[in-house]
Coordinates of N, CA and C in Angstrom, one line a residue:
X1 N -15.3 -32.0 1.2 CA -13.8 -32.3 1.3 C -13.2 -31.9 -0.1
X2 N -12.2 -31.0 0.4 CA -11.7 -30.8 -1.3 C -10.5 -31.5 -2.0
X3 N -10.6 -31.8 -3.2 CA -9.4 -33.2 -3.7 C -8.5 -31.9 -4.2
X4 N -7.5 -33.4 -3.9 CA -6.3 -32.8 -4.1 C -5.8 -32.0 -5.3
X5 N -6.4 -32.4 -6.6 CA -6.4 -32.2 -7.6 C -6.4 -30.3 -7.6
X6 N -8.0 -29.7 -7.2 CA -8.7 -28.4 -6.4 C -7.4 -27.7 -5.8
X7 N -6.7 -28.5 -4.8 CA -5.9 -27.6 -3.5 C -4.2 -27.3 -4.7
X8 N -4.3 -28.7 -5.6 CA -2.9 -28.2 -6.3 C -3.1 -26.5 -7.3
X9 N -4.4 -27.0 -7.9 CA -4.8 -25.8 -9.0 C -4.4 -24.8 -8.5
X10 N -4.4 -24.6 -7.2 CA -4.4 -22.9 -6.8 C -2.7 -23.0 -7.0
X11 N -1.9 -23.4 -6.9 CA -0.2 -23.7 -7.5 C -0.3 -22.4 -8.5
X12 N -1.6 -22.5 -9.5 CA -1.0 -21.3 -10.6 C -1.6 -19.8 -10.3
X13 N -2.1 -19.7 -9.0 CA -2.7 -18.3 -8.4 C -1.4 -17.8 -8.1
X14 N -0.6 -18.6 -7.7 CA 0.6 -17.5 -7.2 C 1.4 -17.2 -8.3
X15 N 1.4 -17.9 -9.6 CA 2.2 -18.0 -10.9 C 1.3 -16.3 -11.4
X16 N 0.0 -16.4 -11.1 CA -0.5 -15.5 -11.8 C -0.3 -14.2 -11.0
X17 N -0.4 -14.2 -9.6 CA 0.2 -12.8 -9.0 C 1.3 -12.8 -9.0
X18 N 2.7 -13.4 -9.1 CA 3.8 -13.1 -9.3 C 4.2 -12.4 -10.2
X19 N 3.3 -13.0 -11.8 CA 3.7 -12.4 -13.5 C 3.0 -10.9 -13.0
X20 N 1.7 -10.7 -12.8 CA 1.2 -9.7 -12.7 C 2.1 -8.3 -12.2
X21 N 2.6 -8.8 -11.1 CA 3.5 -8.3 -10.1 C 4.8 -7.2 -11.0
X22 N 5.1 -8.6 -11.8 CA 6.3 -8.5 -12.2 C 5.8 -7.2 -13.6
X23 N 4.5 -7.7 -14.2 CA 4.8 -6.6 -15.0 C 4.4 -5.3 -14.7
X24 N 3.5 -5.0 -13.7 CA 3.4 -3.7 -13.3 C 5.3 -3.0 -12.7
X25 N 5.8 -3.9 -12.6 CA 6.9 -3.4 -12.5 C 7.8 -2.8 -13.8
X26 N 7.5 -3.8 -14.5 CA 8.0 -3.5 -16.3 C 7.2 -1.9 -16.4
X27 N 6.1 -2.5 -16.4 CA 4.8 -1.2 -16.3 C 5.6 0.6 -15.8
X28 N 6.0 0.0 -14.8 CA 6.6 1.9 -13.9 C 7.8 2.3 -14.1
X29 N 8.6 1.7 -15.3 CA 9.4 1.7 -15.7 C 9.4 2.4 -17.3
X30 N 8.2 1.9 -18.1 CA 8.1 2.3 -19.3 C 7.1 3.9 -18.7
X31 N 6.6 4.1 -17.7 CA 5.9 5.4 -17.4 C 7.2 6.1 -17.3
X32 N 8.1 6.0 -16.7 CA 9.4 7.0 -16.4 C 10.0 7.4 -17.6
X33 N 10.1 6.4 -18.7 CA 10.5 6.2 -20.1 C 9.8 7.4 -20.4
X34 N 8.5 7.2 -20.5 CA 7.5 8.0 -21.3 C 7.4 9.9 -20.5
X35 N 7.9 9.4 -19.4 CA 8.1 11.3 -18.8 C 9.2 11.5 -19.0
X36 N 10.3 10.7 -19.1 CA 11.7 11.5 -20.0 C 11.3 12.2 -21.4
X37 N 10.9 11.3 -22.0 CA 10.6 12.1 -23.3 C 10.1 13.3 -23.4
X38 N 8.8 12.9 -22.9 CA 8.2 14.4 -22.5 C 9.0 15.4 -22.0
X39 N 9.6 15.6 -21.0 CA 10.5 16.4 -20.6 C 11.5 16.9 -21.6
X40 N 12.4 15.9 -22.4 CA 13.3 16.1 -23.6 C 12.6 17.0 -24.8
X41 N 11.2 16.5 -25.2 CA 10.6 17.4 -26.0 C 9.9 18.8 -25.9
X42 N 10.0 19.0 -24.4 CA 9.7 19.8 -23.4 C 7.9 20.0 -23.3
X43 N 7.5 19.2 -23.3 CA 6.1 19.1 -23.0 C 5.8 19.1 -21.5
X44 N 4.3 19.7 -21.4 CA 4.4 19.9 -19.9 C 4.3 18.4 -19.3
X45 N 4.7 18.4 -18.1 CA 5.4 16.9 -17.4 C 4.1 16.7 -16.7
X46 N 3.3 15.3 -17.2 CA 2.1 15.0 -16.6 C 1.9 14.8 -14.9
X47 N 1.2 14.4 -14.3 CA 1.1 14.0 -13.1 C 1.6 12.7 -12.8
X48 N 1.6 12.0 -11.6 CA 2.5 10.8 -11.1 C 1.1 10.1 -10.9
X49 N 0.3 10.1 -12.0 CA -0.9 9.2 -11.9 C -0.8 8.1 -12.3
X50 N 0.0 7.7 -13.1 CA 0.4 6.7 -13.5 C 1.1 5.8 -13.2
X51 N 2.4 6.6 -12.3 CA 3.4 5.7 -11.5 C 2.6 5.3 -10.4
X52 N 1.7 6.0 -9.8 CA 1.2 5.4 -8.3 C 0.0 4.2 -9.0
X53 N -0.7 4.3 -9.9 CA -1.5 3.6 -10.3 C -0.8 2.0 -10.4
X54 N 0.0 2.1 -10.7 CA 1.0 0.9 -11.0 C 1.7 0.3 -9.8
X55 N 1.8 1.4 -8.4 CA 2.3 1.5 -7.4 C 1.5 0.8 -6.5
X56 N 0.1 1.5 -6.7 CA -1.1 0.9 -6.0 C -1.4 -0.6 -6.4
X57 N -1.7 -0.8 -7.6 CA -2.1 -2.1 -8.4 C -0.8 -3.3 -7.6
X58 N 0.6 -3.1 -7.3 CA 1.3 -4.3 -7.1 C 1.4 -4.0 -5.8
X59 N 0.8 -3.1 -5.1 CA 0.6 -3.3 -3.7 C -0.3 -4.3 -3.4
X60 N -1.5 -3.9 -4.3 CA -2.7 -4.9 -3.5 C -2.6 -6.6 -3.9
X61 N -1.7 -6.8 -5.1 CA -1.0 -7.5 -5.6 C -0.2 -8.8 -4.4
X62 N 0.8 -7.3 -4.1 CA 1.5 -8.4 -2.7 C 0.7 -8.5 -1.7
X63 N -0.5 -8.2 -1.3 CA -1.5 -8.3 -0.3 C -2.0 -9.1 -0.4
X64 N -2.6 -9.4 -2.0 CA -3.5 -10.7 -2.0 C -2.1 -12.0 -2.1
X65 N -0.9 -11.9 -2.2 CA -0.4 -12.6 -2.1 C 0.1 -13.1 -1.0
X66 N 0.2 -12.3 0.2 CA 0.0 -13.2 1.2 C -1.0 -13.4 1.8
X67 N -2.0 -13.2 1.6 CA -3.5 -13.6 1.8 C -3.5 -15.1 1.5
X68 N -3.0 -15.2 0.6 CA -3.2 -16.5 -0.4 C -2.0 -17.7 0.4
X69 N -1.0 -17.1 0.8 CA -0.1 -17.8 1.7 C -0.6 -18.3 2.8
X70 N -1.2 -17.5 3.5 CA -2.3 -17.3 4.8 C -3.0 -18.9 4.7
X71 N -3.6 -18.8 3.2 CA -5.2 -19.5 3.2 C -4.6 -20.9 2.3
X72 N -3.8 -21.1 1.6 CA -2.8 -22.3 1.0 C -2.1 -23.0 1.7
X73 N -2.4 -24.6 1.5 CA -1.2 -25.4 2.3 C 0.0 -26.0 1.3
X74 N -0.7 -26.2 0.3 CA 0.4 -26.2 -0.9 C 1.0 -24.9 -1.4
X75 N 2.3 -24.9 -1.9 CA 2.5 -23.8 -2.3 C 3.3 -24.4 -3.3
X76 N 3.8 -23.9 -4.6 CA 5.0 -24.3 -5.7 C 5.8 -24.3 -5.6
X77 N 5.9 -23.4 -4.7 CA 7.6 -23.6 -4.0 C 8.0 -23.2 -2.2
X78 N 8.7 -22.8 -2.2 CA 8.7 -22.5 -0.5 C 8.4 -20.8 -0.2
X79 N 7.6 -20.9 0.9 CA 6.5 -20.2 1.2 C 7.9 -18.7 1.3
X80 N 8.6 -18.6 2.1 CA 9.4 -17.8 2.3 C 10.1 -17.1 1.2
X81 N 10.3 -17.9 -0.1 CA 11.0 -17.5 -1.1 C 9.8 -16.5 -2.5
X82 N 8.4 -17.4 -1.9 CA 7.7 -16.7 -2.8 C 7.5 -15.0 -2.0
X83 N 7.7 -14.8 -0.5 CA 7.5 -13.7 0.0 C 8.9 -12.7 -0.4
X84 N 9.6 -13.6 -0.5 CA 10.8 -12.5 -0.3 C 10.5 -11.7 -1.9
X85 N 10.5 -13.1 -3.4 CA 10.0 -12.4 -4.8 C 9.3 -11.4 -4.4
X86 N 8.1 -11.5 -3.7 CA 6.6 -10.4 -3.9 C 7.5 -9.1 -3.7
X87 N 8.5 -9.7 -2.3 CA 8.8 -7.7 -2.3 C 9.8 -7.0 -2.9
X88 N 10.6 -8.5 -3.3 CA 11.7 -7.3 -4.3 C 10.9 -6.7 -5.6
X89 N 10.0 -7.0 -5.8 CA 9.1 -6.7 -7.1 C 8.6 -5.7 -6.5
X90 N 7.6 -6.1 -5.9 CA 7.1 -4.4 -5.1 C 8.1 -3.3 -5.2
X91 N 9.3 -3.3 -4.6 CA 10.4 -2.3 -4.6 C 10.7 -1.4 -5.6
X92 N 10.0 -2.5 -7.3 CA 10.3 -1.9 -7.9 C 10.1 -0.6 -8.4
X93 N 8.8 -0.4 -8.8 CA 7.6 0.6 -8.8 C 7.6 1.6 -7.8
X94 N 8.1 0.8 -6.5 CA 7.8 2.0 -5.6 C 8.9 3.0 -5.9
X95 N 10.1 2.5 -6.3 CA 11.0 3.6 -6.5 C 11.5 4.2 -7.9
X96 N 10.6 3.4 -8.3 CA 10.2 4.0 -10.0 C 9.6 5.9 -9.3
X97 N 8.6 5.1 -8.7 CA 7.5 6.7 -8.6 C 8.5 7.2 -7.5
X98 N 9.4 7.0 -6.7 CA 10.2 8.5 -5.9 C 11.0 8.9 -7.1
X99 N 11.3 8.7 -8.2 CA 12.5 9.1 -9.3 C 11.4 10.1 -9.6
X100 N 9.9 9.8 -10.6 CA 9.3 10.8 -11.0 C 8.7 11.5 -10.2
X101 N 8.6 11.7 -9.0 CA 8.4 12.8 -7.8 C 9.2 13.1 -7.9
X102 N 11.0 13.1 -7.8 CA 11.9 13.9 -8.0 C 11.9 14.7 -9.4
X103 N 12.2 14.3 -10.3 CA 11.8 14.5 -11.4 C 10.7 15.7 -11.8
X104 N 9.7 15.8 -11.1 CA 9.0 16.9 -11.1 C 8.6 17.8 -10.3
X105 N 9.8 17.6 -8.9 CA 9.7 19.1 -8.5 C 10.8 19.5 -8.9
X106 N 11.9 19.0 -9.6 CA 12.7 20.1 -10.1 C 13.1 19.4 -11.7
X107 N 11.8 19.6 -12.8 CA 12.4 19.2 -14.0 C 13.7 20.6 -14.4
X108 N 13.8 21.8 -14.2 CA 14.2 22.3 -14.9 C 15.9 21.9 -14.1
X109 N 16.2 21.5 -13.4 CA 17.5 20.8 -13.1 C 17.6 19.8 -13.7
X110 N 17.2 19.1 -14.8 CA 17.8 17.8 -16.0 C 18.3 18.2 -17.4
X111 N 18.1 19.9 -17.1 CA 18.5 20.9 -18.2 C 19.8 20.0 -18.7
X112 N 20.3 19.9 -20.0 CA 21.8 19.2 -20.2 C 22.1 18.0 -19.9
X113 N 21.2 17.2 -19.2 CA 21.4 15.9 -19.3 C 20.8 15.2 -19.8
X114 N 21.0 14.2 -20.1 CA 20.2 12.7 -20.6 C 20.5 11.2 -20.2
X115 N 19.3 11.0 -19.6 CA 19.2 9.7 -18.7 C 19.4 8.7 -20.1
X116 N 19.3 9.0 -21.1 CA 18.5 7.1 -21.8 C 19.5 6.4 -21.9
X117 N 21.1 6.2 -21.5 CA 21.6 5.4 -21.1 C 21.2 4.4 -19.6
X118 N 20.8 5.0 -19.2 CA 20.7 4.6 -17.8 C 19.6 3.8 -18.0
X119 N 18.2 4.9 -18.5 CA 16.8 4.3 -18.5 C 16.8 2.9 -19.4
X120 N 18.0 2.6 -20.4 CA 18.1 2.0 -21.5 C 18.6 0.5 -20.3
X121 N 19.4 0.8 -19.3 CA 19.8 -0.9 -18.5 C 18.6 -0.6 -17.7
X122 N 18.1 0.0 -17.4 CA 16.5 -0.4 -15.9 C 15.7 -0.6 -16.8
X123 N 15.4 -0.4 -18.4 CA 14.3 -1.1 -18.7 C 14.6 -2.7 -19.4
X124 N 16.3 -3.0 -19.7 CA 16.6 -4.2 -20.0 C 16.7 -5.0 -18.7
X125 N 16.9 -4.6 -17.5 CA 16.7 -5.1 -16.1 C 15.7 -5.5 -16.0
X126 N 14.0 -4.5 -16.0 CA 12.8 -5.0 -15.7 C 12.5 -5.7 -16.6
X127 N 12.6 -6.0 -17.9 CA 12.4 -6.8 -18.5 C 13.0 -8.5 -18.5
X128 N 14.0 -7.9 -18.3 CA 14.5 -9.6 -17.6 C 14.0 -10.4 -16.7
X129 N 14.0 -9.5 -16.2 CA 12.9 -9.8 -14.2 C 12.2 -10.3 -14.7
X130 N 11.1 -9.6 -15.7 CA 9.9 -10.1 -16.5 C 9.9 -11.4 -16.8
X131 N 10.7 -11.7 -17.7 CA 10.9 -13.2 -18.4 C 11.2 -13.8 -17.3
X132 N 11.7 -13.8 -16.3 CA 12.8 -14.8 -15.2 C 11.3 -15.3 -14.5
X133 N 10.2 -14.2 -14.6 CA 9.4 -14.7 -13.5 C 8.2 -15.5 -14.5
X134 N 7.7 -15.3 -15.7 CA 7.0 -16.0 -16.6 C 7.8 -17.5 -16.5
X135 N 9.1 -17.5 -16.1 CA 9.9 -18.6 -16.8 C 9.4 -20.1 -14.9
X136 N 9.1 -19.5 -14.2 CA 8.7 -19.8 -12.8 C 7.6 -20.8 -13.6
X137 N 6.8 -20.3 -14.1 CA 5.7 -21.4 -13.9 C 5.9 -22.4 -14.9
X138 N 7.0 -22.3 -15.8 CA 7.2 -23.2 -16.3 C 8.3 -24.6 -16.2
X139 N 8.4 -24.4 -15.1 CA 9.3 -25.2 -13.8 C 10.7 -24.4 -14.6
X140 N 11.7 -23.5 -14.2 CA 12.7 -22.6 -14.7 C 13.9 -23.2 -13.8
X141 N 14.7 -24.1 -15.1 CA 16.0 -25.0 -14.4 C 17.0 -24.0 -14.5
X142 N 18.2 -24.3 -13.4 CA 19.1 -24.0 -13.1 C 20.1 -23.1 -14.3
X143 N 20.2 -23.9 -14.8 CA 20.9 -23.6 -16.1 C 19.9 -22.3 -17.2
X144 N 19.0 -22.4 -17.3 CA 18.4 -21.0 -17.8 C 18.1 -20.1 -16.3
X145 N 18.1 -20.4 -15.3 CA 18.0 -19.4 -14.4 C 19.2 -18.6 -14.3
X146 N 20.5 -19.2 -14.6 CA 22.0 -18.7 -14.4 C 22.1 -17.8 -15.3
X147 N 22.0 -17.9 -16.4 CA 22.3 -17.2 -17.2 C 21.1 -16.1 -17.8
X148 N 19.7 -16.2 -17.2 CA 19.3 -15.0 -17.1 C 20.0 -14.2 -15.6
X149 N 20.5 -14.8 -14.9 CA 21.1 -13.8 -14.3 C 22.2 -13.3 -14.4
X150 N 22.7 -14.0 -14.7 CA 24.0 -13.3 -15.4 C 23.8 -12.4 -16.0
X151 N 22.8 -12.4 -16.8 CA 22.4 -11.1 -17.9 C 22.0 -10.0 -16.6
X152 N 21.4 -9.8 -15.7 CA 21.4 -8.9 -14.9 C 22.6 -8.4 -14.1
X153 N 23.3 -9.6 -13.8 CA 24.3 -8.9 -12.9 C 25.5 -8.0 -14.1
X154 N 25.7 -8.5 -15.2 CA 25.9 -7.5 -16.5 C 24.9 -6.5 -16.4
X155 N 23.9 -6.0 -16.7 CA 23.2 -4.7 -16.7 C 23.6 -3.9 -15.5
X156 N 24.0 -4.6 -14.0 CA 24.0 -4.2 -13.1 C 25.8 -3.6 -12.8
X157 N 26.4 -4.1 -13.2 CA 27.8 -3.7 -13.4 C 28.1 -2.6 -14.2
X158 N 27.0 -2.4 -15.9 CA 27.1 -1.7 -16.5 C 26.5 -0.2 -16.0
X159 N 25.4 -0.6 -15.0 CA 24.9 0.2 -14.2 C 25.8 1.3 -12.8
X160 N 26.8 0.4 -13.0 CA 27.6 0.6 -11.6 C 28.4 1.7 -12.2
X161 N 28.6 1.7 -13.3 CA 30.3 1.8 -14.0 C 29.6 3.4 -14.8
X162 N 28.5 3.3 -14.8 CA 27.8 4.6 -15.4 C 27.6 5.4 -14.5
X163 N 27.2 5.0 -13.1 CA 27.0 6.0 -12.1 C 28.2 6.3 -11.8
X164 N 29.2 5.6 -11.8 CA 30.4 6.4 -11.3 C 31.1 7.8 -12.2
X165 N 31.0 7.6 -13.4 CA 31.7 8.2 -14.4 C 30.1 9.3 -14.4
X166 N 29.6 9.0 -14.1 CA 28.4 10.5 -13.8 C 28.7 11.2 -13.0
X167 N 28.5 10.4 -12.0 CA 29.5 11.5 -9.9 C 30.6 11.7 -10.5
X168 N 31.1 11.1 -11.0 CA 32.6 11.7 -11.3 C 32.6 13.2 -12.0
X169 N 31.9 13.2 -12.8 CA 31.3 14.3 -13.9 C 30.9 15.2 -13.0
X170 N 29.7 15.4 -12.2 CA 29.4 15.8 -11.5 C 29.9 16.9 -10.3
X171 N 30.7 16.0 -9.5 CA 31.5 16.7 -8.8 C 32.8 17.5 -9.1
X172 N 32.9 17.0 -10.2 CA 34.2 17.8 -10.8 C 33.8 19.0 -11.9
X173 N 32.6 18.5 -11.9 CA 31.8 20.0 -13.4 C 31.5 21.2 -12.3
X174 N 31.5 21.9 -13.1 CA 30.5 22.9 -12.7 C 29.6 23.5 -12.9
X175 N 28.8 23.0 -11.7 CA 27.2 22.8 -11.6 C 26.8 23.5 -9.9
X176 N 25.1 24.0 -10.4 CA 25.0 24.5 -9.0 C 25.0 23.4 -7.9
X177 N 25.0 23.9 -6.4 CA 25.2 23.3 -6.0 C 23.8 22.4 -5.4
X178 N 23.1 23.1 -5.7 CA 21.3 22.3 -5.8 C 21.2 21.4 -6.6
X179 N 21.6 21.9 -7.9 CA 22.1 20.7 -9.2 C 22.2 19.7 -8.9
X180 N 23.2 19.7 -7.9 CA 24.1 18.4 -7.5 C 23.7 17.8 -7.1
X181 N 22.7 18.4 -6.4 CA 22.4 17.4 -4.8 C 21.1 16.8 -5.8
X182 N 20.3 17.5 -6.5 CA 19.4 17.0 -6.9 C 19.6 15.9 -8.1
X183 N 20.9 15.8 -8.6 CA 21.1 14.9 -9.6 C 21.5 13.8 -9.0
X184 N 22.4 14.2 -7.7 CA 23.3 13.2 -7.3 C 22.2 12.2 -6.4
X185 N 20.9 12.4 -6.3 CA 19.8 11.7 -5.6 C 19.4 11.2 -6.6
X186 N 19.3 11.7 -7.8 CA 18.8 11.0 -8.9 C 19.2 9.8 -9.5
X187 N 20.4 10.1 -9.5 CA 21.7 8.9 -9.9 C 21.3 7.6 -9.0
X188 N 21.3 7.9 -7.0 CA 21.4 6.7 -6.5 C 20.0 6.3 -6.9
X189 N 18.9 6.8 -7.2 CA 17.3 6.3 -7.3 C 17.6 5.2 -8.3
X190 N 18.5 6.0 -9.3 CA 18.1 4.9 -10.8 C 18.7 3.6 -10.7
X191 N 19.8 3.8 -9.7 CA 20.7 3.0 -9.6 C 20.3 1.7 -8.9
X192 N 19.4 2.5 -7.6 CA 18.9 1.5 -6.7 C 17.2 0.7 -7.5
X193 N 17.0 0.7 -8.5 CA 15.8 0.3 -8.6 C 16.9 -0.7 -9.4
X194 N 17.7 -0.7 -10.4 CA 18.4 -1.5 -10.9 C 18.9 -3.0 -9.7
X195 N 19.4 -2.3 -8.9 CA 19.2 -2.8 -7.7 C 18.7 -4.4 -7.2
X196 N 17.2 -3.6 -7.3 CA 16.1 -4.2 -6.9 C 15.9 -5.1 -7.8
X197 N 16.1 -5.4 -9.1 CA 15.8 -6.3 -10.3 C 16.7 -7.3 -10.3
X198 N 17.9 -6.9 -9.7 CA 19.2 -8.1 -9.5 C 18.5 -8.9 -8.2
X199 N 17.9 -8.1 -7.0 CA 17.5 -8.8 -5.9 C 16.7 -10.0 -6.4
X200 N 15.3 -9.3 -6.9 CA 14.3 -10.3 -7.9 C 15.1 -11.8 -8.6
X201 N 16.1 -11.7 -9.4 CA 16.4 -12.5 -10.3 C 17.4 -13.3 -9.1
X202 N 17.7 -12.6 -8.4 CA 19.2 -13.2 -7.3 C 18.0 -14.8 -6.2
X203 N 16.9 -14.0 -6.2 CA 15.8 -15.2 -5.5 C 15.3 -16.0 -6.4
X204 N 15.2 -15.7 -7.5 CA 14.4 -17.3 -8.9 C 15.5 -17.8 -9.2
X205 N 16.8 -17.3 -9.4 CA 18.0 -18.6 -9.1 C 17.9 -19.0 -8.2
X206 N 18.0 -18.6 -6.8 CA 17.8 -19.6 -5.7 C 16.5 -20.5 -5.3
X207 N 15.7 -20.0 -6.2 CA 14.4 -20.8 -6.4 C 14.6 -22.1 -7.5
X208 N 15.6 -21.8 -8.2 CA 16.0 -23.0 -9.8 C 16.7 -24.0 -8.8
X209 N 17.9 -23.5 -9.0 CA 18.7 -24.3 -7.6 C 18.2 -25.2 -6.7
X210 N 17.1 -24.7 -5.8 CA 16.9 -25.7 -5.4 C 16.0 -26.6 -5.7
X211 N 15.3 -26.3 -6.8 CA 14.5 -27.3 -7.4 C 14.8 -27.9 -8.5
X212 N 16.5 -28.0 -8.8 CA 17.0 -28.4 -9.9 C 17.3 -30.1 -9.7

């Protein structure tokens, strides 16, 4: 018979695949970092081994995490909320690695531009995410949950206000018209992974909340 004590411990399995989660997300964000540069110093642009590796890793990730849902009667918090976290996290990565698959069938269309505005709010976005979800296992009240998100939905505004004044640029420059289409995919990618970090942080306030 196993004591209660046994069934609570497992409480910090899901603390541990959630952080994990979260940082391979951090993780596919500093790899895109690291292929800008390269591209900027014009080095040849490695393979997407790295994005998928990070892709793969927080797949199996959310796998064993509902596995663990499956086989748990206790959970730390409500079973639905820890599902919904796993996949806005997942999301992240995955569209980390569609940016660097774009990214390298047409590097020589980023000729003239420079992301590290952009890359500069999606890696203070995953990084927030980061903290918000470390901040979970240490029971994360209301009042620090709000205001890490607030700090996102700022990044995410600043996010909004940059993609516009880009398409704006864009459509009104003149640029081929391949260019366009290929930048103007690029823009919503970066945009939407930003996205995805507000989603993340928008569920562990509603996880503070109700455990406040």
């Amino acid at each position: 018979m196993l004591s209660i004590q046994k069934i609570l411990g497992r409480d910090e399995k899901f603390f541990d695949l959630l952080e994990a989660s979260a940082q391979e997300a951090d993780a596919s964000v500093h790899h895109l970092i690291a292929l800008l540069e390269r591209l900027e110093k014009k080095d040849s642009p490695q393979s997407l081994e790295e994005f998928v590796r990070s892709r793969r890793k927080d797949k199996q990730i959310t796998q064993e995490l509902t596995e663990q849902l499956c086989k748990t009667f206790i959970t730390p918090f409500e079973r639905e909320d820890i599902q919904a976290l796993s996949a806005a996290l997942y999301k992240i990565p995955k569209t980390v690695e569609k940016i660097g698959e774009r990214i390298l069938i047409c590097p020589e269309d980023l000729r003239g531009h420079t992301f590290q505005k952009q890359v500069e709010l999606l890696d203070q976005a995953a990084e927030t995410v980061l903290a918000m979800v470390k901040q979970l296992r240490k029971g994360i009240d209301a009042r620090t949950a709000r205001e890490m998100n607030d700090k996102l939905q700022a990044i995410e505004g600043d996010a909004d206000q940059l993609e516009l004044d880009r398409l704006r640029d864009l459509f009104q420059g003149d640029y081929d018209p391949k260019q366009v289409v290929f930048l103007h995919d690029l823009y919503g990618l970066l945009e939407k992974v930003i996205d995805r970090c507000r989603d993340a942080g928008n569920i562990i306030l509603r996880v503070a909340l109700k455990y406040s």
